[in-house]
Amino acid sequence: MTILGIHVNNAGIPGLVAIAQRAESAGVGMLWLTSGLGPDSLTSLAVVGSRTERIGLGTAIAISYSRHPITMIQQARAIEDVASGRLRLGIGTSHKETIEATWGLSFDRPLGYLREYLEIMLQARAGELDHAGARLTAHARLQAPVHTPLLISALRPTAYRLAGELADGAIAWVTPPAFLRDVAGPALHDSAAQHGRPRPMLVGHAFALVTDDAAAAREAGIKRLAGYSRMPFYHAMFVDAGHPDARDGVVPDSLADDLVLVGSEARVAAGLRRFSDAGCNEVIVSLLPGSDADADRTMALVGSLG
């Protein structure tokens, strides 16, 4: 089975530490945070790393536009100081609406920007930054090299090819297993082979909850998917994945069946295995709302399978 981790909403650091400790006790391999407008994910992971011992820590994703790569490198180094070897740094550009409407920044040619960002991050492994590009500049000598694994968010083949060329892996958010098997994985791995690089990780993602109230959990998962179906980039990926009706808040049952895994342990485990069968090295499980007992059952399953 692939490595399994959980993603939880970061409503506050004390609660996050508590659930990270519960997850670690259950044998969960990774704790992942997204970037919202709550507590900063990298700052939060530094605290979690100091309060746990084994669980891996990941960003899915840290938004590249929100901080210069030197700042990202410094934050990664701080987490490594308290959680050595446990950080996986997922980086991405987010979406036009977020970058332009919320922050007032240009979203012009996002993959070109991400390429430069990765080039600087990779230079950190030698401890010397020397980059003067079209969008980013970095000239610095670091106190010490930073070797944190780098992954990027990916939806379409061009992003997977960039990940194969420069990154250690790709994070595929709300992406059906068939698309991962037939499109994402081949683009990622063929690009890596063309550039003479090691085979990168492919990280899948789904919503899940082990619960006796599967109907309520499925409804919650569909509501979350509906938000993605309103985003042009995600809709384009859903079309390529065989779900053209997933747009404007509509979530077809076929898409929900792929990405909202609820019910018994056996049912959720079967859904997660589809990602492994599709070639994923890891899977991020977003915990759906439910009782503490439901969350514990889900984390116990994730820990047993990973």
Short mmCIF file of C-alpha atoms in Angstrom, two decimals:
data_model
loop_
_atom_site.label_atom_id
_atom_site.label_comp_id
_atom_site.label_asym_id
_atom_site.label_seq_id
_atom_site.Cartn_x
_atom_site.Cartn_y
_atom_site.Cartn_z
CA MET A 1 0.00 0.00 0.00
CA THR A 2 1.10 3.57 -0.55
CA ILE A 3 2.06 5.95 2.24
CA LEU A 4 -1.08 7.57 3.62
CA GLY A 5 -1.39 10.90 5.34
CA ILE A 6 -4.18 13.12 6.55
CA HIS A 7 -5.08 16.70 5.75
CA VAL A 8 -6.97 18.71 8.36
CA ASN A 9 -8.22 22.28 8.42
CA ASN A 10 -5.92 24.46 10.51
CA ALA A 11 -8.36 26.32 12.73
CA GLY A 12 -5.71 27.04 15.37
CA ILE A 13 -2.38 25.70 16.49
CA PRO A 14 -3.46 24.15 19.84
CA GLY A 15 -6.13 22.05 18.11
CA LEU A 16 -3.75 21.20 15.29
CA VAL A 17 -1.12 19.93 17.72
CA ALA A 18 -3.73 17.78 19.45
CA ILE A 19 -4.91 16.11 16.24
CA ALA A 20 -1.32 15.66 15.05
CA GLN A 21 -0.52 13.81 18.26
CA ARG A 22 -3.64 11.63 17.86
CA ALA A 23 -2.65 10.90 14.27
CA GLU A 24 0.89 10.00 15.26
CA SER A 25 -0.42 7.63 17.93
CA ALA A 26 -2.62 5.99 15.27
CA GLY A 27 0.39 5.40 13.02
CA VAL A 28 -0.53 7.98 10.37
CA GLY A 29 2.46 8.67 8.16
CA MET A 30 1.97 12.32 7.24
CA LEU A 31 0.10 15.44 8.34
CA TRP A 32 -0.57 17.90 5.50
CA LEU A 33 -1.73 21.51 5.67
CA THR A 34 -3.10 23.71 2.91
CA SER A 35 -2.68 27.48 2.73
CA GLY A 36 -5.78 29.36 3.73
CA LEU A 37 -6.35 32.59 5.59
CA GLY A 38 -6.01 30.95 8.99
CA PRO A 39 -2.70 30.39 10.81
CA ASP A 40 0.31 30.20 8.49
CA SER A 41 0.95 26.59 7.51
CA LEU A 42 4.76 26.61 7.76
CA THR A 43 4.72 28.38 11.13
CA SER A 44 2.13 25.88 12.33
CA LEU A 45 4.19 22.91 11.16
CA ALA A 46 7.21 24.21 13.05
CA VAL A 47 5.14 24.08 16.25
CA VAL A 48 3.69 20.65 15.40
CA GLY A 49 7.17 19.34 14.66
CA SER A 50 8.36 20.37 18.09
CA ARG A 51 5.41 18.60 19.74
CA THR A 52 5.57 15.29 17.82
CA GLU A 53 8.29 12.73 17.19
CA ARG A 54 7.67 10.69 14.03
CA ILE A 55 4.83 11.95 11.86
CA GLY A 56 5.84 13.53 8.57
CA LEU A 57 4.86 17.14 7.90
CA GLY A 58 3.79 18.49 4.53
CA THR A 59 2.40 21.58 2.81
CA ALA A 60 -0.17 20.97 0.08
CA ILE A 61 0.49 23.62 -0.84
CA ALA A 62 2.52 26.61 0.30
CA ILE A 63 1.66 29.36 -2.18
CA SER A 64 4.71 30.59 -4.07
CA TYR A 65 3.37 34.12 -4.51
CA SER A 66 2.96 34.57 -0.77
CA ARG A 67 6.69 34.61 0.03
CA HIS A 68 10.01 35.00 -1.73
CA PRO A 69 11.85 31.68 -2.19
CA ILE A 70 14.56 32.79 0.24
CA THR A 71 11.87 33.17 2.90
CA MET A 72 10.48 29.73 2.01
CA ILE A 73 13.98 28.26 2.36
CA GLN A 74 14.43 29.93 5.76
CA GLN A 75 11.11 28.57 7.00
CA ALA A 76 11.92 25.08 5.74
CA ARG A 77 15.26 25.24 7.58
CA ALA A 78 13.47 26.23 10.80
CA ILE A 79 11.13 23.23 10.56
CA GLU A 80 14.03 20.92 9.79
CA ASP A 81 15.72 22.12 12.98
CA VAL A 82 12.84 20.78 15.10
CA ALA A 83 11.67 17.91 12.86
CA SER A 84 14.73 16.71 10.96
CA GLY A 85 13.92 14.76 7.80
CA ARG A 86 10.16 14.96 8.31
CA LEU A 87 9.20 17.92 6.09
CA ARG A 88 7.92 17.68 2.51
CA LEU A 89 7.49 21.06 0.95
CA GLY A 90 4.63 21.19 -1.54
CA ILE A 91 4.67 24.46 -3.49
CA GLY A 92 2.17 25.85 -5.97
CA THR A 93 0.81 28.98 -7.58
CA SER A 94 -2.78 28.71 -6.28
CA HIS A 95 -5.40 30.29 -8.58
CA LYS A 96 -5.94 33.49 -10.49
CA GLU A 97 -8.87 34.54 -8.29
CA THR A 98 -6.85 34.19 -5.10
CA ILE A 99 -3.66 35.80 -6.34
CA GLU A 100 -5.23 38.71 -8.20
CA ALA A 101 -8.46 39.40 -6.31
CA THR A 102 -7.26 38.72 -2.76
CA TRP A 103 -3.64 39.87 -2.89
CA GLY A 104 -3.64 42.14 -5.92
CA LEU A 105 -0.69 40.39 -7.58
CA SER A 106 -0.25 39.45 -11.23
CA PHE A 107 -0.99 35.84 -12.16
CA ASP A 108 0.69 36.14 -15.53
CA ARG A 109 2.38 32.93 -16.77
CA PRO A 110 2.17 31.05 -13.45
CA LEU A 111 4.13 27.99 -14.57
CA GLY A 112 7.01 30.19 -15.71
CA TYR A 113 7.02 31.83 -12.31
CA LEU A 114 6.91 28.42 -10.59
CA ARG A 115 9.82 27.18 -12.72
CA GLU A 116 12.03 30.06 -11.52
CA TYR A 117 10.87 29.48 -7.95
CA LEU A 118 11.89 25.82 -8.13
CA GLU A 119 15.24 26.66 -9.66
CA ILE A 120 16.05 28.86 -6.67
CA MET A 121 14.76 26.29 -4.17
CA LEU A 122 16.97 23.61 -5.76
CA GLN A 123 20.03 25.85 -5.46
CA ALA A 124 19.47 25.80 -1.69
CA ARG A 125 20.70 22.20 -1.71
CA ALA A 126 24.18 23.51 -2.50
CA GLY A 127 23.86 26.44 -0.08
CA GLU A 128 24.45 29.09 -2.75
CA LEU A 129 21.67 31.07 -4.46
CA ASP A 130 22.52 32.81 -7.71
CA HIS A 131 19.46 33.46 -9.87
CA ALA A 132 18.49 36.49 -11.94
CA GLY A 133 15.41 35.59 -13.92
CA ALA A 134 12.51 37.33 -15.62
CA ARG A 135 10.38 37.21 -12.47
CA LEU A 136 12.63 36.41 -9.50
CA THR A 137 16.08 37.31 -8.25
CA ALA A 138 18.03 35.63 -5.46
CA HIS A 139 21.68 36.04 -4.53
CA ALA A 140 22.69 34.66 -1.14
CA ARG A 141 24.97 32.28 0.71
CA LEU A 142 22.99 30.21 3.19
CA GLN A 143 24.21 29.22 6.65
CA ALA A 144 23.81 25.59 5.57
CA PRO A 145 22.33 23.68 2.62
CA VAL A 146 18.61 22.86 2.80
CA HIS A 147 17.65 19.47 1.33
CA THR A 148 13.88 19.41 1.96
CA PRO A 149 12.02 17.35 -0.68
CA LEU A 150 10.17 19.64 -3.11
CA LEU A 151 6.82 18.79 -4.66
CA ILE A 152 4.55 20.98 -6.76
CA SER A 153 0.80 21.08 -7.17
CA ALA A 154 -0.34 19.84 -10.58
CA LEU A 155 -3.61 19.64 -12.49
CA ARG A 156 -2.76 19.48 -16.20
CA PRO A 157 0.00 17.64 -18.12
CA THR A 158 2.22 20.74 -18.43
CA ALA A 159 2.50 20.98 -14.64
CA TYR A 160 3.25 17.27 -14.32
CA ARG A 161 6.00 17.63 -16.92
CA LEU A 162 7.49 20.53 -14.94
CA ALA A 163 7.41 18.38 -11.80
CA GLY A 164 9.18 15.58 -13.65
CA GLU A 165 11.86 17.98 -14.86
CA LEU A 166 12.62 19.81 -11.60
CA ALA A 167 10.69 18.58 -8.55
CA ASP A 168 10.73 15.50 -6.35
CA GLY A 169 7.07 14.87 -7.00
CA ALA A 170 3.63 16.20 -7.88
CA ILE A 171 0.58 16.68 -5.65
CA ALA A 172 -2.69 15.97 -7.46
CA TRP A 173 -5.57 17.57 -5.55
CA VAL A 174 -9.13 16.21 -6.10
CA THR A 175 -7.96 14.30 -9.16
CA PRO A 176 -9.71 11.02 -10.14
CA PRO A 177 -7.57 7.86 -10.13
CA ALA A 178 -8.13 7.16 -13.85
CA PHE A 179 -6.62 10.55 -14.77
CA LEU A 180 -3.66 9.86 -12.49
CA ARG A 181 -3.09 6.50 -14.15
CA ASP A 182 -3.59 7.52 -17.78
CA VAL A 183 -2.43 11.16 -17.94
CA ALA A 184 -0.68 12.50 -14.84
CA GLY A 185 1.62 9.60 -14.07
CA PRO A 186 2.87 9.14 -17.64
CA ALA A 187 3.50 12.90 -18.07
CA LEU A 188 5.37 13.05 -14.74
CA HIS A 189 7.51 9.98 -15.23
CA ASP A 190 8.24 10.46 -18.94
CA SER A 191 9.46 14.00 -18.24
CA ALA A 192 11.74 12.78 -15.46
CA ALA A 193 13.17 10.08 -17.72
CA GLN A 194 13.77 12.59 -20.53
CA HIS A 195 15.76 14.79 -18.14
CA GLY A 196 17.72 11.91 -16.61
CA ARG A 197 16.16 12.33 -13.19
CA PRO A 198 14.99 9.81 -10.56
CA ARG A 199 11.36 8.76 -10.73
CA PRO A 200 9.33 11.43 -8.85
CA MET A 201 6.54 10.78 -6.37
CA LEU A 202 2.90 11.01 -7.44
CA VAL A 203 0.70 12.08 -4.52
CA GLY A 204 -3.06 11.63 -4.83
CA HIS A 205 -5.82 13.10 -2.74
CA ALA A 206 -9.38 12.26 -1.65
CA PHE A 207 -11.94 13.20 0.98
CA ALA A 208 -12.75 10.43 3.44
CA LEU A 209 -14.41 9.51 6.69
CA VAL A 210 -15.05 6.15 8.32
CA THR A 211 -18.51 6.59 9.75
CA ASP A 212 -21.89 4.99 10.28
CA ASP A 213 -23.55 8.10 8.79
CA ALA A 214 -22.24 7.77 5.26
CA ALA A 215 -24.99 9.92 3.74
CA ALA A 216 -24.11 12.98 5.80
CA ALA A 217 -20.37 12.54 5.17
CA ARG A 218 -20.93 12.14 1.43
CA GLU A 219 -23.00 15.32 1.36
CA ALA A 220 -20.20 17.20 3.13
CA GLY A 221 -17.67 15.89 0.64
CA ILE A 222 -19.82 16.86 -2.33
CA LYS A 223 -20.14 20.40 -0.96
CA ARG A 224 -16.36 20.67 -0.87
CA LEU A 225 -16.02 19.30 -4.37
CA ALA A 226 -18.62 21.78 -5.60
CA GLY A 227 -16.27 24.64 -4.78
CA TYR A 228 -13.56 23.15 -6.97
CA SER A 229 -15.97 22.61 -9.86
CA ARG A 230 -16.46 26.39 -9.99
CA MET A 231 -12.73 27.00 -10.64
CA PRO A 232 -11.73 27.03 -14.33
CA PHE A 233 -8.47 25.12 -13.86
CA TYR A 234 -10.18 22.33 -11.92
CA HIS A 235 -13.10 22.17 -14.36
CA ALA A 236 -10.63 21.72 -17.24
CA MET A 237 -8.98 18.82 -15.40
CA PHE A 238 -12.39 17.26 -14.61
CA VAL A 239 -13.24 17.41 -18.33
CA ASP A 240 -9.97 15.65 -19.21
CA ALA A 241 -10.73 13.09 -16.49
CA GLY A 242 -14.10 12.23 -18.04
CA HIS A 243 -16.38 14.38 -15.87
CA PRO A 244 -17.45 17.29 -18.15
CA ASP A 245 -20.56 17.98 -16.05
CA ALA A 246 -18.42 18.93 -13.03
CA ARG A 247 -18.79 22.69 -13.33
CA ASP A 248 -20.59 25.64 -11.73
CA GLY A 249 -21.12 23.79 -8.45
CA VAL A 250 -22.40 20.57 -10.01
CA VAL A 251 -20.74 17.34 -8.81
CA PRO A 252 -21.70 14.20 -10.79
CA ASP A 253 -22.16 11.02 -8.78
CA SER A 254 -19.31 9.42 -10.74
CA LEU A 255 -16.88 12.11 -9.53
CA ALA A 256 -18.14 11.86 -5.96
CA ASP A 257 -17.67 8.09 -6.09
CA ASP A 258 -14.03 8.63 -7.06
CA LEU A 259 -13.15 11.32 -4.52
CA VAL A 260 -15.56 11.10 -1.55
CA LEU A 261 -14.76 7.88 0.32
CA VAL A 262 -17.16 7.30 3.20
CA GLY A 263 -18.72 4.47 5.17
CA SER A 264 -17.15 1.38 6.65
CA GLU A 265 -13.43 0.70 7.00
CA ALA A 266 -13.63 -1.79 4.14
CA ARG A 267 -15.39 0.67 1.84
CA VAL A 268 -12.95 3.51 2.51
CA ALA A 269 -9.96 1.18 2.18
CA ALA A 270 -11.21 -0.02 -1.20
CA GLY A 271 -11.47 3.58 -2.40
CA LEU A 272 -7.95 4.38 -1.24
CA ARG A 273 -6.55 1.31 -2.97
CA ARG A 274 -7.79 2.69 -6.29
CA PHE A 275 -5.21 5.46 -5.91
CA SER A 276 -2.47 2.94 -5.21
CA ASP A 277 -3.56 0.93 -8.24
CA ALA A 278 -3.40 4.14 -10.31
CA GLY A 279 0.29 4.53 -9.48
CA CYS A 280 0.23 6.90 -6.51
CA ASN A 281 3.16 6.63 -4.12
CA GLU A 282 1.25 8.53 -1.47
CA VAL A 283 -2.34 9.60 -0.80
CA ILE A 284 -3.53 12.59 1.20
CA VAL A 285 -6.81 11.94 3.01
CA SER A 286 -8.81 15.07 3.83
CA LEU A 287 -10.86 14.27 6.92
CA LEU A 288 -14.52 15.15 6.42
CA PRO A 289 -16.56 16.61 9.30
CA GLY A 290 -17.77 14.04 11.79
CA SER A 291 -17.49 13.02 15.40
CA ASP A 292 -14.19 12.55 17.22
CA ALA A 293 -14.89 8.84 17.09
CA ASP A 294 -15.26 9.00 13.30
CA ALA A 295 -11.99 10.89 13.00
CA ASP A 296 -10.22 8.36 15.21
CA ARG A 297 -11.64 5.44 13.17
CA THR A 298 -10.43 7.11 9.97
CA MET A 299 -6.97 7.80 11.35
CA ALA A 300 -6.72 4.23 12.63
CA LEU A 301 -7.53 2.96 9.14
CA VAL A 302 -5.03 5.33 7.52
CA GLY A 303 -2.39 4.23 10.01
CA SER A 304 -3.08 0.54 9.38
CA LEU A 305 -2.92 0.83 5.59
CA GLY A 306 0.03 3.19 5.21
#
